[in-house]
XYZ file of C-alpha atoms in Angstrom:
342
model
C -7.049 -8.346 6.614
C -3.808 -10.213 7.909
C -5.037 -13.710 7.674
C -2.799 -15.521 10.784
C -3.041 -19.014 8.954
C -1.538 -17.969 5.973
C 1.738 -16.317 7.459
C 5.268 -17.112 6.404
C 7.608 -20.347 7.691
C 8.851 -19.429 11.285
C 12.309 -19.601 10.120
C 12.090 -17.217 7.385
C 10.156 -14.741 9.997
C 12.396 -15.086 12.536
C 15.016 -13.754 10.210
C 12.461 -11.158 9.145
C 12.299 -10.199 12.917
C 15.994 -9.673 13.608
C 15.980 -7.162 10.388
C 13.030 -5.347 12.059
C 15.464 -4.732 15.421
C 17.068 -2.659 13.306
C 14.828 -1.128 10.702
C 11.410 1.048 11.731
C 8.004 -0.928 10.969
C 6.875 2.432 10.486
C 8.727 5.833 9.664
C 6.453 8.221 11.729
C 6.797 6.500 14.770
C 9.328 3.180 14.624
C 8.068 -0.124 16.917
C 9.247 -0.184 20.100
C 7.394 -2.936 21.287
C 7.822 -6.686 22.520
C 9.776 -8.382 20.059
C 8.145 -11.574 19.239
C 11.036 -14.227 18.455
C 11.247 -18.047 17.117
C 13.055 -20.693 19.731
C 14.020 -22.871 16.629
C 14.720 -25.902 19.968
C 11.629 -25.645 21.487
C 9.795 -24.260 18.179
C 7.805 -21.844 20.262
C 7.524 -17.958 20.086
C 8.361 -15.786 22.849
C 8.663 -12.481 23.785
C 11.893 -10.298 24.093
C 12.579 -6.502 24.181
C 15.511 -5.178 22.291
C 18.384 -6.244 24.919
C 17.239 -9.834 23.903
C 15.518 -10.297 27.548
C 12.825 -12.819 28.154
C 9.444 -10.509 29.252
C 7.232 -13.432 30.434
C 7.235 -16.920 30.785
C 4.368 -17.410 28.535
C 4.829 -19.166 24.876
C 3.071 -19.634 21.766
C 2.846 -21.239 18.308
C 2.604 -18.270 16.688
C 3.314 -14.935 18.057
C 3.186 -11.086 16.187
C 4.021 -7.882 16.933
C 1.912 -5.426 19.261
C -0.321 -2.997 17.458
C -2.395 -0.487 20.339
C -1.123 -2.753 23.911
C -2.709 -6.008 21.992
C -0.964 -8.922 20.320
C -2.269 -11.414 18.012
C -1.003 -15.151 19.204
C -1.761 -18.738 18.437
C -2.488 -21.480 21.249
C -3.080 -25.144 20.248
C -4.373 -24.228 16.656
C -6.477 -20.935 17.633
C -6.042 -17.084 17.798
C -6.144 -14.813 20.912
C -4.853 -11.245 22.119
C -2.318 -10.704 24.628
C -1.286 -7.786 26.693
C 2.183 -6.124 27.283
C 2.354 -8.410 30.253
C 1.800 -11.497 28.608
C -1.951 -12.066 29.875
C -4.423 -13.657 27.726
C -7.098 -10.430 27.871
C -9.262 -11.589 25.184
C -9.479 -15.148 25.741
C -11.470 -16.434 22.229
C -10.917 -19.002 20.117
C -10.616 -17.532 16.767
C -9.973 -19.105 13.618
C -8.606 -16.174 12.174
C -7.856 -12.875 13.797
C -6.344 -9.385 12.437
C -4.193 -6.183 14.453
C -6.145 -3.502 16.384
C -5.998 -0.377 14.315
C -8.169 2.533 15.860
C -9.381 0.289 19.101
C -10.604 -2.214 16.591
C -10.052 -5.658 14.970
C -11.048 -7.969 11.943
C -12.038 -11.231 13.401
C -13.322 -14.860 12.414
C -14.984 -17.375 14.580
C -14.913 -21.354 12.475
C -18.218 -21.056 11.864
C -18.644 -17.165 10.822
C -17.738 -14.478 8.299
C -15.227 -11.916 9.615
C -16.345 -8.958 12.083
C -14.910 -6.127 14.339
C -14.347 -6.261 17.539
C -13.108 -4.013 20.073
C -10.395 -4.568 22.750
C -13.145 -6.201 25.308
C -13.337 -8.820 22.840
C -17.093 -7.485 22.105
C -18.908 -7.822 18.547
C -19.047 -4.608 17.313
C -20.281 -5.487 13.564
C -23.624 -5.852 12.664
C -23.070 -8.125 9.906
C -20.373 -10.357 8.578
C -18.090 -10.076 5.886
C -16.228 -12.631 3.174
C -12.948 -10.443 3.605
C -12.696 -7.281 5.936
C -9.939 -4.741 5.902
C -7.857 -3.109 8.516
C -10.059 -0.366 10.174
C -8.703 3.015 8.736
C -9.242 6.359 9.018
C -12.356 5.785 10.989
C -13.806 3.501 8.469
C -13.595 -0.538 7.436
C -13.735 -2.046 4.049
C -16.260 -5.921 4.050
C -16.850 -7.518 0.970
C -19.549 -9.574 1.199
C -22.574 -10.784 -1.510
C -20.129 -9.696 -4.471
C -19.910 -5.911 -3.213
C -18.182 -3.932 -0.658
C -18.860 -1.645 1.973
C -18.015 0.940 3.902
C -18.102 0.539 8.162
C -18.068 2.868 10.408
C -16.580 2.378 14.166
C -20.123 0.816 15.607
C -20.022 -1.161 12.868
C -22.840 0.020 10.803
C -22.546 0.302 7.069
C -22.726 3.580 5.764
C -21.899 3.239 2.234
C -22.743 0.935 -0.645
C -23.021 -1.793 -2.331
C -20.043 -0.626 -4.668
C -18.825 -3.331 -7.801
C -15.357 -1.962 -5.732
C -13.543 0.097 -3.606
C -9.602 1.247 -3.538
C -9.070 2.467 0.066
C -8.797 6.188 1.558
C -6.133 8.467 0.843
C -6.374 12.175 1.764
C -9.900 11.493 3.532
C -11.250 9.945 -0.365
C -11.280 6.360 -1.965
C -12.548 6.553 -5.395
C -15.247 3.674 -6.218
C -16.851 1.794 -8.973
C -20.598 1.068 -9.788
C -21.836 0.041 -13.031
C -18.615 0.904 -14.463
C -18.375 4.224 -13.756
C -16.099 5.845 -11.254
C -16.423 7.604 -8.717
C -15.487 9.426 -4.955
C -16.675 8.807 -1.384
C -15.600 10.267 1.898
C -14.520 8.506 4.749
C -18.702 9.290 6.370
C -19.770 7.437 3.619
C -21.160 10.207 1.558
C -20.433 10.297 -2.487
C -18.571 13.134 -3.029
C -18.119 13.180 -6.389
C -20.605 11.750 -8.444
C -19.803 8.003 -10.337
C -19.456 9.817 -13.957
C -15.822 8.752 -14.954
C -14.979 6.075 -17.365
C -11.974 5.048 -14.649
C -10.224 7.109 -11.621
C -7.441 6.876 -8.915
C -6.441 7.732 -5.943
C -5.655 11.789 -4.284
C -2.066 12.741 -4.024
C -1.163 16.118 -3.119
C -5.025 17.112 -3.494
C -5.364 15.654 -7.241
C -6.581 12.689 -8.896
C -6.278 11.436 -12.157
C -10.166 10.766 -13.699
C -10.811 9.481 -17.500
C -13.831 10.930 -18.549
C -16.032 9.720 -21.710
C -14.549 10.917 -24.292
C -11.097 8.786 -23.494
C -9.084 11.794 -22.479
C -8.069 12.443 -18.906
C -7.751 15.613 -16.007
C -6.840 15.895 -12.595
C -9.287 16.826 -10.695
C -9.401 18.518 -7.067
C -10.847 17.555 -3.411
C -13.971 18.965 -4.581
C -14.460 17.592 -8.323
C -13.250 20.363 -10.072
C -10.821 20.036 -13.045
C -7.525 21.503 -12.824
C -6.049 20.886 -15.916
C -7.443 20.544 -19.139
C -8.813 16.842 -20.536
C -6.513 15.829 -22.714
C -4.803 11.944 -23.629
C -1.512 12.551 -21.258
C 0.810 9.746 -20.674
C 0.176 6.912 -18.534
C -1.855 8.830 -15.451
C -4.023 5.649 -14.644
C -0.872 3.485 -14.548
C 1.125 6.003 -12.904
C -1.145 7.945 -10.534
C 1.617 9.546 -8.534
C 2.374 11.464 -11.871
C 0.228 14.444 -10.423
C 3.179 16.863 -10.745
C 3.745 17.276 -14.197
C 1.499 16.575 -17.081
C 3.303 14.706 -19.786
C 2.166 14.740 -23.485
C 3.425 12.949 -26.875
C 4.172 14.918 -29.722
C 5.076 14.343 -33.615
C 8.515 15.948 -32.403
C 8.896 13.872 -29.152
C 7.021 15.022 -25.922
C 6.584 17.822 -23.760
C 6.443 18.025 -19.878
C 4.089 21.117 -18.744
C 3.212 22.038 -14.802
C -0.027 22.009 -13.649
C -1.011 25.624 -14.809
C -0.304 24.838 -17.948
C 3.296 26.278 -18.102
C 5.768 24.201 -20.720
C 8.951 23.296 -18.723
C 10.533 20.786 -21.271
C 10.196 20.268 -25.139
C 12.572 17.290 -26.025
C 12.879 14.620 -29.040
C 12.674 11.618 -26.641
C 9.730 9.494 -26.146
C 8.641 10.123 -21.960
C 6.995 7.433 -20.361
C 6.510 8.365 -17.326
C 7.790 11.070 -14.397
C 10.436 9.416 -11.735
C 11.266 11.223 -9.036
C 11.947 14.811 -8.317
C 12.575 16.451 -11.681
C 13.707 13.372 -13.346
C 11.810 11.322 -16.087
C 12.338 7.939 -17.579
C 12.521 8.477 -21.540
C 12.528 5.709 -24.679
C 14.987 6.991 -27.287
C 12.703 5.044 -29.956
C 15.607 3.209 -31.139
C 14.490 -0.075 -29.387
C 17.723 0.903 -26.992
C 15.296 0.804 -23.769
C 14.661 2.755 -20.998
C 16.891 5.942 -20.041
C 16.390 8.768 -17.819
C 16.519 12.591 -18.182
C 16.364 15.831 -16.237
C 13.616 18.657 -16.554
C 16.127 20.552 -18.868
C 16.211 17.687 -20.878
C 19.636 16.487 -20.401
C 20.402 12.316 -20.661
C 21.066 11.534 -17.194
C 21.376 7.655 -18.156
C 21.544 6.440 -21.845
C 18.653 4.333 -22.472
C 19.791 0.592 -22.977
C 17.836 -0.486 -19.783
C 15.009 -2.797 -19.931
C 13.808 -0.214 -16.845
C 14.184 1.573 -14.797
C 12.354 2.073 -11.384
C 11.750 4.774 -8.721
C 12.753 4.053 -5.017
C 11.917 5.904 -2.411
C 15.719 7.222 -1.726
C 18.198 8.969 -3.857
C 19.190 6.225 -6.061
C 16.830 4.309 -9.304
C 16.930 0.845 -9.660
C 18.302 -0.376 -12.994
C 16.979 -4.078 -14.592
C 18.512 -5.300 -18.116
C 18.650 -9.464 -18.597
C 16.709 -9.853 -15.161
C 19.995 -8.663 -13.592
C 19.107 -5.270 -11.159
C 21.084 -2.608 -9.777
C 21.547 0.670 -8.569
C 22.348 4.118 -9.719
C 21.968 7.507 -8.530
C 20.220 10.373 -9.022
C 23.472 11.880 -11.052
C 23.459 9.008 -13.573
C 26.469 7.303 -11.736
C 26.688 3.724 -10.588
C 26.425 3.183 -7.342
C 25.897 -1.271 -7.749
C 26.445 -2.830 -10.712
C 23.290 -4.578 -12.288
C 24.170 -8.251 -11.223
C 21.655 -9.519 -8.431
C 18.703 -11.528 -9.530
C 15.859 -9.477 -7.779
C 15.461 -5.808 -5.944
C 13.717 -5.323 -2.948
């Protein structure tokens, strides 16, 4: 839930918003809406497209980007939705008020919990909810009574109480009940059965579960193990990691595929997989972190207090809070001397 009250200092955001003329919100399909923008001398928002022209004389206190023909703005104190001409179509006060996502919209009246609406401004929820999520995948997250639940598009619950739930990735969110983990679907149904001692989320059609006895699997769409149970390296702190399964030895580790095939045997300490067939590596020496290849081959020595994927062709180095970049090919692209990465 975007909670409007809690957003950033206009100045800071209208920096933010002359970045986002030139960088996609979203890389399937980049915004090409309205482009909400700060008038530092009148300290109103407005509305401009991306040749910097005014669209309508209306302004605002607060003012955010268009999500399905609707905007979220704020008059005297109080949240409402606009349309792409500017017109106040649903004309509520709300105390707090979220994007439409699938026609509808997390909501909060002063004296209320939250609830959906849809884009006539009508109550769709039948109850109300401490926190409520963006709707998703035709279903809605509430927490509400110390458990969540999951809502479908009238707004009836169709699943729960769970202790918690992590959100729906490849049409599953695992959940927790009485400590034990579990799957549901996004109609609400369980299934696969809470018997895990922990669990995350599908990627590429696997999920890492621990089971009783400590050790842990992937596990398919349909519950079924696809690799054997065994204590791999970090797959609950590094779910992505459903590519290769990564095991410590006396010797040093070993990476093996998902069948079971061994495709490296090296001396180093893995910690975890990177990126494509690269893996970050502890030389045991107290040196740090370094990175090798599948065939084993030191990419970059390990006197790096980490390193970290990104989602290009380059890692991000850190050593004495200092980060940097390298590439793929070990070389150094920006020397490690800026105070954060982002």
């Amino acid at each position: 839930m975007n909670r409007r009250s809690t957003m950033s200092s206009p100045k800071f955001l209208s920096l933010f918003l002359i970045l986002l003329l030139f960088i996609p919100v979203n890389a399937q399909k980049p915004y090409d809406g309205p482009i909400p923008t700060f008038v530092q001398k009148d300290s109103k928002w407005i509305y401009r497209d991306r040749d910097g022209n005014r669209l309508f004389d209306r302004e605002f206190d607060e003012a955010w980007f268009f999500n399905e023909g609707l905007a979220v703005v704020n008059q005297f104190g109080f949240y409402k939705y606009i349309d792409l001409k500017g017109e106040l179509v649903i004309n509520i006060s709300y105390e707090k008020a979220g994007d439409f996502s699938e026609g509808l919209a997390a909501v909060k009246l002063p004296k209320t919990g939250f609830f959906y609406i849809n884009k006539k401004g009508d109550r769709v929820s039948e109850k109300e909810y401490q926190t409520l999520g963006k709707f998703k995948n035709g279903v809605g997250i509430g927490y509400r009574d110390i458990r969540y639940y999951l809502i479908d598009a009238t707004g009836k619950e169709i699943a729960g109480p769970f202790n918690y739930v992590e959100g729906f990735n490849e049409g599953m969110s695992w959940f927790s009940i009485d400590l034990k983990f579990g799957f549901v679907n996004t109609k609400g149904e369980i299934a696969i059965k809470p018997v895990y001692m922990n669990a995350r989320s599908f990627t590429d059609g696997c999920a890492w579960v621990q089971k009783k006895d400590s050790t842990y699997c992937l596990i398919d769409l349909k519950g079924k193990e696809v690799t054997p149970a065994k204590k791999y390296v970090n797959p609950v702190r590094f779910p992505y990691q459903t590519k290769y399964l990564i095991e410590h030895t006396k010797e040093g580790s070993t990476v093996k595929s998902r069948d079971g095939k061994t495709l490296l045997k090296t001396k180093y300490k893995i910690i975890r997989w990177l990126q494509k067939d690269l893996f970050v590596y502890n030389d045991g020496k107290g040196g740090g972190e370094g990175m090798i290849d599948i065939k084993g081959k030191e990419v970059i020595k390990a006197d790096w207090t980490s390193i970290d994927e990104s989602k290009g062709d380059f890692v991000i180095v850190q050593k004495n809070n200092k980060y940097g970049i390298y590439g793929l090919d070990g070389k150094e692209i920006i020397p490690a001397k800026y105070d954060f990465s982002w």
